[in-house]
Short mmCIF file of C-alpha atoms in Angstrom, two decimals:
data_model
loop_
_atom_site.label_atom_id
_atom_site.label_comp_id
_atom_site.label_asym_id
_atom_site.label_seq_id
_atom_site.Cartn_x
_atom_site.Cartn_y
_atom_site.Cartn_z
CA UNK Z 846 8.54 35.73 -108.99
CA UNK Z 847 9.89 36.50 -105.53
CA UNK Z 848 13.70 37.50 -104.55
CA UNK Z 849 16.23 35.53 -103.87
CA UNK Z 850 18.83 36.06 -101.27
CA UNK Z 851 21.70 34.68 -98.98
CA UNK Z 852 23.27 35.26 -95.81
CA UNK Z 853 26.78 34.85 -94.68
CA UNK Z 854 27.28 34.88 -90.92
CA UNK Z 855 23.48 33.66 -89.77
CA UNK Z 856 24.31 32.26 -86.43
CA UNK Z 857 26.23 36.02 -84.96
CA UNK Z 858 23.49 38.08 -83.45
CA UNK Z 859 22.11 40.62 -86.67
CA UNK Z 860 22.74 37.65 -88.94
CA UNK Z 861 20.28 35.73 -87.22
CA UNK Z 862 17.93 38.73 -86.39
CA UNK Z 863 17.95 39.42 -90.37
CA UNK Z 864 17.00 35.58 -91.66
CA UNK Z 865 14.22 36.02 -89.57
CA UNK Z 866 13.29 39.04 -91.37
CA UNK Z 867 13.58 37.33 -94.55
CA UNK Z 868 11.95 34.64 -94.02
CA UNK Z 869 9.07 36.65 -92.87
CA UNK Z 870 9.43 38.77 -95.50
CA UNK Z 871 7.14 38.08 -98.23
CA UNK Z 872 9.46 39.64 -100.97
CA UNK Z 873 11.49 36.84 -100.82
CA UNK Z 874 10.93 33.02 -102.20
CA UNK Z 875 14.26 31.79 -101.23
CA UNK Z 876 16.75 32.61 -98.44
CA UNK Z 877 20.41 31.01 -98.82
CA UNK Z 878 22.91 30.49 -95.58
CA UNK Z 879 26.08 29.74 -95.93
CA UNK Z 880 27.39 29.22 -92.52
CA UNK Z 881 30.09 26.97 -90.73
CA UNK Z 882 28.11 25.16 -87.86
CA UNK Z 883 23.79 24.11 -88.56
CA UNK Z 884 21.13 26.73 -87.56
CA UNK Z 885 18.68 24.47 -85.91
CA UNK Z 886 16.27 26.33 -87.97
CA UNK Z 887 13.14 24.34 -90.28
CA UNK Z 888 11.64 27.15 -93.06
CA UNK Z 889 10.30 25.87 -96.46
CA UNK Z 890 12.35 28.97 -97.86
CA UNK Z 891 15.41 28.75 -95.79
CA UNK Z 892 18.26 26.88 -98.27
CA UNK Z 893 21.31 26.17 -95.90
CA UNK Z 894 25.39 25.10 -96.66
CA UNK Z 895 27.65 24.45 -93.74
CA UNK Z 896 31.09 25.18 -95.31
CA UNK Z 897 34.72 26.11 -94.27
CA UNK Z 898 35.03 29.87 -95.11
CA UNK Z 899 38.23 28.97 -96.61
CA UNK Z 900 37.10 27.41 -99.58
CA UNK Z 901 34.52 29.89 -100.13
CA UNK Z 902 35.08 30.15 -103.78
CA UNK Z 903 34.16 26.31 -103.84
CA UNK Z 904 30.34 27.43 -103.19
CA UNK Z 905 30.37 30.01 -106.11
CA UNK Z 906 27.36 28.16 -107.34
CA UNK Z 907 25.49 29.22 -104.01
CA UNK Z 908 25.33 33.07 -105.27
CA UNK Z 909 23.59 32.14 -108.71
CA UNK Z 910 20.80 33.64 -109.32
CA UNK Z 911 20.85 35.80 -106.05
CA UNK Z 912 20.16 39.25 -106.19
CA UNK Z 913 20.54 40.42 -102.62
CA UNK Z 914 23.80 39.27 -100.21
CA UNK Z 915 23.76 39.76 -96.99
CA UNK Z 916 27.18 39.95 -95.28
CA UNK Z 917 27.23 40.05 -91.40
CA UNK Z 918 30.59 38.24 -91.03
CA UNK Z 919 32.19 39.40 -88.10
CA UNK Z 920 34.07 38.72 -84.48
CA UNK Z 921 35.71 40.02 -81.66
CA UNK Z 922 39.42 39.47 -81.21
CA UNK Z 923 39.55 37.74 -78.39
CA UNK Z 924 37.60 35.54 -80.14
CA UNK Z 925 39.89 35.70 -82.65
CA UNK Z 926 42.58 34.71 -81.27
CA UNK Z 927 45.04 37.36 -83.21
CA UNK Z 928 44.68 40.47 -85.15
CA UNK Z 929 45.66 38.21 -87.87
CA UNK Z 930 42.51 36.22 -87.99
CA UNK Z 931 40.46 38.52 -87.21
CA UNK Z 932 41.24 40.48 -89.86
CA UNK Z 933 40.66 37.27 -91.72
CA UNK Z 934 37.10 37.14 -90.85
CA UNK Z 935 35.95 40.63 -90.94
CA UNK Z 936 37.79 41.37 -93.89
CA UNK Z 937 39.34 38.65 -96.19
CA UNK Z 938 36.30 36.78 -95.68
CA UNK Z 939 33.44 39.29 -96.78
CA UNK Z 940 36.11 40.72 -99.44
CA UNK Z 941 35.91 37.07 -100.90
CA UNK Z 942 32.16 37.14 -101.18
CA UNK Z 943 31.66 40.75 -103.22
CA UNK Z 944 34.53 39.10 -106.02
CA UNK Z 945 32.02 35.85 -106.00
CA UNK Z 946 28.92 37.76 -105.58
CA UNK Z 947 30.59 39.91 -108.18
CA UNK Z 948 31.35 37.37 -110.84
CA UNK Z 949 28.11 35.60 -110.38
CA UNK Z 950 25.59 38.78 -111.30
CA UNK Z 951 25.00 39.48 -107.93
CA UNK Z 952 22.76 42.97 -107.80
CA UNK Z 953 23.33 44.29 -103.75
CA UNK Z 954 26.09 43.69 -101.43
CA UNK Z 955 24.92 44.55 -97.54
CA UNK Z 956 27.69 44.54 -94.75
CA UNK Z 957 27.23 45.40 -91.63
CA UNK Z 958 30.42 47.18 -90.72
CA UNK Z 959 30.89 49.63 -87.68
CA UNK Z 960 30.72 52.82 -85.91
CA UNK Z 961 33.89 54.47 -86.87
CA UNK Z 962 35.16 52.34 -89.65
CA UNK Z 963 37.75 54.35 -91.44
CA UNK Z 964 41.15 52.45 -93.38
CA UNK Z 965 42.64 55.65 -91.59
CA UNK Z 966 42.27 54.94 -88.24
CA UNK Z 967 44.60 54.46 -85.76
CA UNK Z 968 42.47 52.20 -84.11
CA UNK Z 969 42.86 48.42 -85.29
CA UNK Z 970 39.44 47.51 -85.32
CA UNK Z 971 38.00 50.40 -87.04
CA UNK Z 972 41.03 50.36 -89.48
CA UNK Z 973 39.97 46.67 -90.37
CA UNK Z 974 36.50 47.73 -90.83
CA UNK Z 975 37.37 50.74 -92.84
CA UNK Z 976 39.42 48.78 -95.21
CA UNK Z 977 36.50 45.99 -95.73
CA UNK Z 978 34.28 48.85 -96.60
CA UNK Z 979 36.98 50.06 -99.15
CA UNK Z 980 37.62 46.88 -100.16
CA UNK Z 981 34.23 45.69 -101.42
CA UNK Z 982 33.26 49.05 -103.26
CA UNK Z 983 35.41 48.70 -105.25
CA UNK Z 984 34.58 45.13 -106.40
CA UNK Z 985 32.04 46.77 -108.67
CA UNK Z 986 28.90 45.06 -107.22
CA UNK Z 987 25.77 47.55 -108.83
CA UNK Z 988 24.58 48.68 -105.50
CA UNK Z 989 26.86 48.26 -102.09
CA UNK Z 990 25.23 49.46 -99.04
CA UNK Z 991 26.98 49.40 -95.37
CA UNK Z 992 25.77 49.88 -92.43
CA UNK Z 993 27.92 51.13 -89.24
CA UNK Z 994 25.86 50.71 -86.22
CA UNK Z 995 27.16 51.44 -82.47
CA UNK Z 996 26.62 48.75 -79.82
CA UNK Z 997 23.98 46.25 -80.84
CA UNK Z 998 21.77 44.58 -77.82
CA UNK Z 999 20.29 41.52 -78.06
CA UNK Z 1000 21.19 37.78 -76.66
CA UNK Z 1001 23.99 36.84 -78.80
CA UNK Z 1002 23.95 32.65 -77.55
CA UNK Z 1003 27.40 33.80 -75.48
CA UNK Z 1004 28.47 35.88 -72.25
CA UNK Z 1005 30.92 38.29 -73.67
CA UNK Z 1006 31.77 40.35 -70.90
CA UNK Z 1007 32.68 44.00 -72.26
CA UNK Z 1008 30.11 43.78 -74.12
CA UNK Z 1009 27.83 43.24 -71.40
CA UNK Z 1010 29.22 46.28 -69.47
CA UNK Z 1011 28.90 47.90 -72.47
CA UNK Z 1012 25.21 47.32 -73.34
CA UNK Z 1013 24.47 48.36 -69.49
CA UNK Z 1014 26.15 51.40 -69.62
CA UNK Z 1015 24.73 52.29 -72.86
CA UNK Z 1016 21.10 51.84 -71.93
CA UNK Z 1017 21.84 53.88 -68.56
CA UNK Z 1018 22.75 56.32 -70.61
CA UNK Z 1019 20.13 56.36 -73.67
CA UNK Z 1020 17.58 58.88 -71.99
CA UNK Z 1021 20.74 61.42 -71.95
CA UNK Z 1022 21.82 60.68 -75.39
CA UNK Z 1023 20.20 63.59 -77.21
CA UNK Z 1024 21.02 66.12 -79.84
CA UNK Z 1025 24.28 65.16 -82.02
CA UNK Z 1026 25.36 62.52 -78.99
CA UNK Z 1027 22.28 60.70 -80.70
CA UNK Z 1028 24.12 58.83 -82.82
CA UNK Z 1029 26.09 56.90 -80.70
CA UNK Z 1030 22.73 55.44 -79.07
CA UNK Z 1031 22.92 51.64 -79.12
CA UNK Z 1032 20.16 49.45 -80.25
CA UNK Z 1033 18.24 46.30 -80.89
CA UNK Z 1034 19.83 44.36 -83.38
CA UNK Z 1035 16.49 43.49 -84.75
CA UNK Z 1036 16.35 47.12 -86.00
CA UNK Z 1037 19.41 46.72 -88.04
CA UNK Z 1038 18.12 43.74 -89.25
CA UNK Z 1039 14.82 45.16 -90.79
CA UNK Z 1040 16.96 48.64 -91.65
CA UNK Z 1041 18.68 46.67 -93.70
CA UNK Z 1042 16.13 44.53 -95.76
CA UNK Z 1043 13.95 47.48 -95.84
CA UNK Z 1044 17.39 48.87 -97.75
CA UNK Z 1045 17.42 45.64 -100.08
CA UNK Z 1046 13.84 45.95 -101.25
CA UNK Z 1047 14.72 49.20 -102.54
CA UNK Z 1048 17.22 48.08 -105.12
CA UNK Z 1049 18.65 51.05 -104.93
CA UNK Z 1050 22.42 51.23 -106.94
CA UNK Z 1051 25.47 53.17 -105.86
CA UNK Z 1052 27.59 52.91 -102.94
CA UNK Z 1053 25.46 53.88 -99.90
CA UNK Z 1054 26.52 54.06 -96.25
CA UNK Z 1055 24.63 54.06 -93.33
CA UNK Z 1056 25.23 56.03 -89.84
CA UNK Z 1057 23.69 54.76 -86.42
CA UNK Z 1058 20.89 57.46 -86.31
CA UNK Z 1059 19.80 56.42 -89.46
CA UNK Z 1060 19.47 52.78 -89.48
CA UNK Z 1061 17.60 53.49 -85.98
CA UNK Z 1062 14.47 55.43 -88.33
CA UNK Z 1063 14.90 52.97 -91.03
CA UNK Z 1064 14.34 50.12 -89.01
CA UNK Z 1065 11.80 51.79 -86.87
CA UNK Z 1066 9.68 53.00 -89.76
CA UNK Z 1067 9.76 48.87 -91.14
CA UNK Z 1068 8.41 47.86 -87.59
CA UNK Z 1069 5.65 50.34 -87.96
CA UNK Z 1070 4.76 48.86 -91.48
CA UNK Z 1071 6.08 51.97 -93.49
CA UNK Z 1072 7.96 49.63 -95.36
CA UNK Z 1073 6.80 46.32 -96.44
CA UNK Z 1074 8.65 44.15 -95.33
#
């Protein structure tokens, strides 16, 4: 009998990158989304719930029988509108889903988090991130892994400008990123995604974080079929 999974945050850039993994993947006989607008997407497997994120703890009953969650809730805030909701989203939000995922049995709990998270930092976005991290290990969720890539590429359905610059900049610069300035080399968010389910297929418990440079081997190694995936 295959896996069973879900996905919060499908239609952000990684979150859709990694439900096409899992769908692919033939570890897994269901794939749950719970998202707040519809994917578009048709997959025998694919089992999606538009909801309002606020009433998360009214879908409880979507995290039965799941072993594997996949959280890649997340925004900008400027998208945000305030620190206030974004903290909302990147933190409240995925906090909400380990006590659920939590309560329900649920084996793994993946986040994708960021670069430089730290509930230390002076920096408000890596502060927020930081504190999500600390947050959900210590729901108590039998194996928490979180991954803290640098700047993802990949068409995200919107212009976001900095991000733009960003990417540009950061591919200009790849060939000179060498050494220990390796790890701040960005990359296709299709590599996080298979990083990250070839992480989930190894059921691994404990708390488990992830650097840059090494969800870039992990997810290279699964497109080279060293992980089945």
């Amino acid at each position: 009998m295959g896996l069973q999974a879900l996905v919060l945050g499908a239609t952000g850039l990684v979150g859709g990158e990694l439900l096409g993994e899992l769908l692919r993947s033939e570890a897994y006989e269901s794939v749950g989304v719970l998202t707040r607008q519809p994917l578009g997407v048709r997959h025998p497997k694919l089992h999606e719930s538009v909801i309002d994120f606020e009433q998360l703890e009214d879908h409880a009953e979507r995290f039965q029988g799941v072993r594997d969650v996949f959280c890649c809730l997340g925004t900008t805030i400027r998208k945000a509108g305030s620190q206030t909701k974004f903290r909302k989203v990147d933190l409240e939000y995925p906090l909400r889903a380990a006590k659920i995922a939590k309560r329900q049995g649920v084996g793994q709990f993946l986040a994708v988090t960021a670069m430089g998270a730290d509930p230390n930092s002076k920096i408000f976005y890596n502060r927020v991130k930081g504190e999500a991290e600390k947050a959900v290990c210590s729901v108590g969720i039998p194996g928490v892994h979180l991954f803290r890539p640098s700047l993802l590429l990949g068409d995200r359905g919107e212009f976001r400008f900095g991000e733009a610059a960003g990417a540009w900049v950061m591919r200009s610069l790849d060939p000179l990123l060498r050494g220990r300035a390796a790890k701040y080399r960005a990359m296709p968010a299709k590599t996080l995604a298979r990083a990250m389910v070839s992480i989930a297929l190894t059921g691994t418990a404990g708390v488990h974080v992830y650097p840059n440079d090494v969800i870039r081997v992990l997810g290279m190694e699964a497109e080279e079929g060293y992980v089945n995936v």
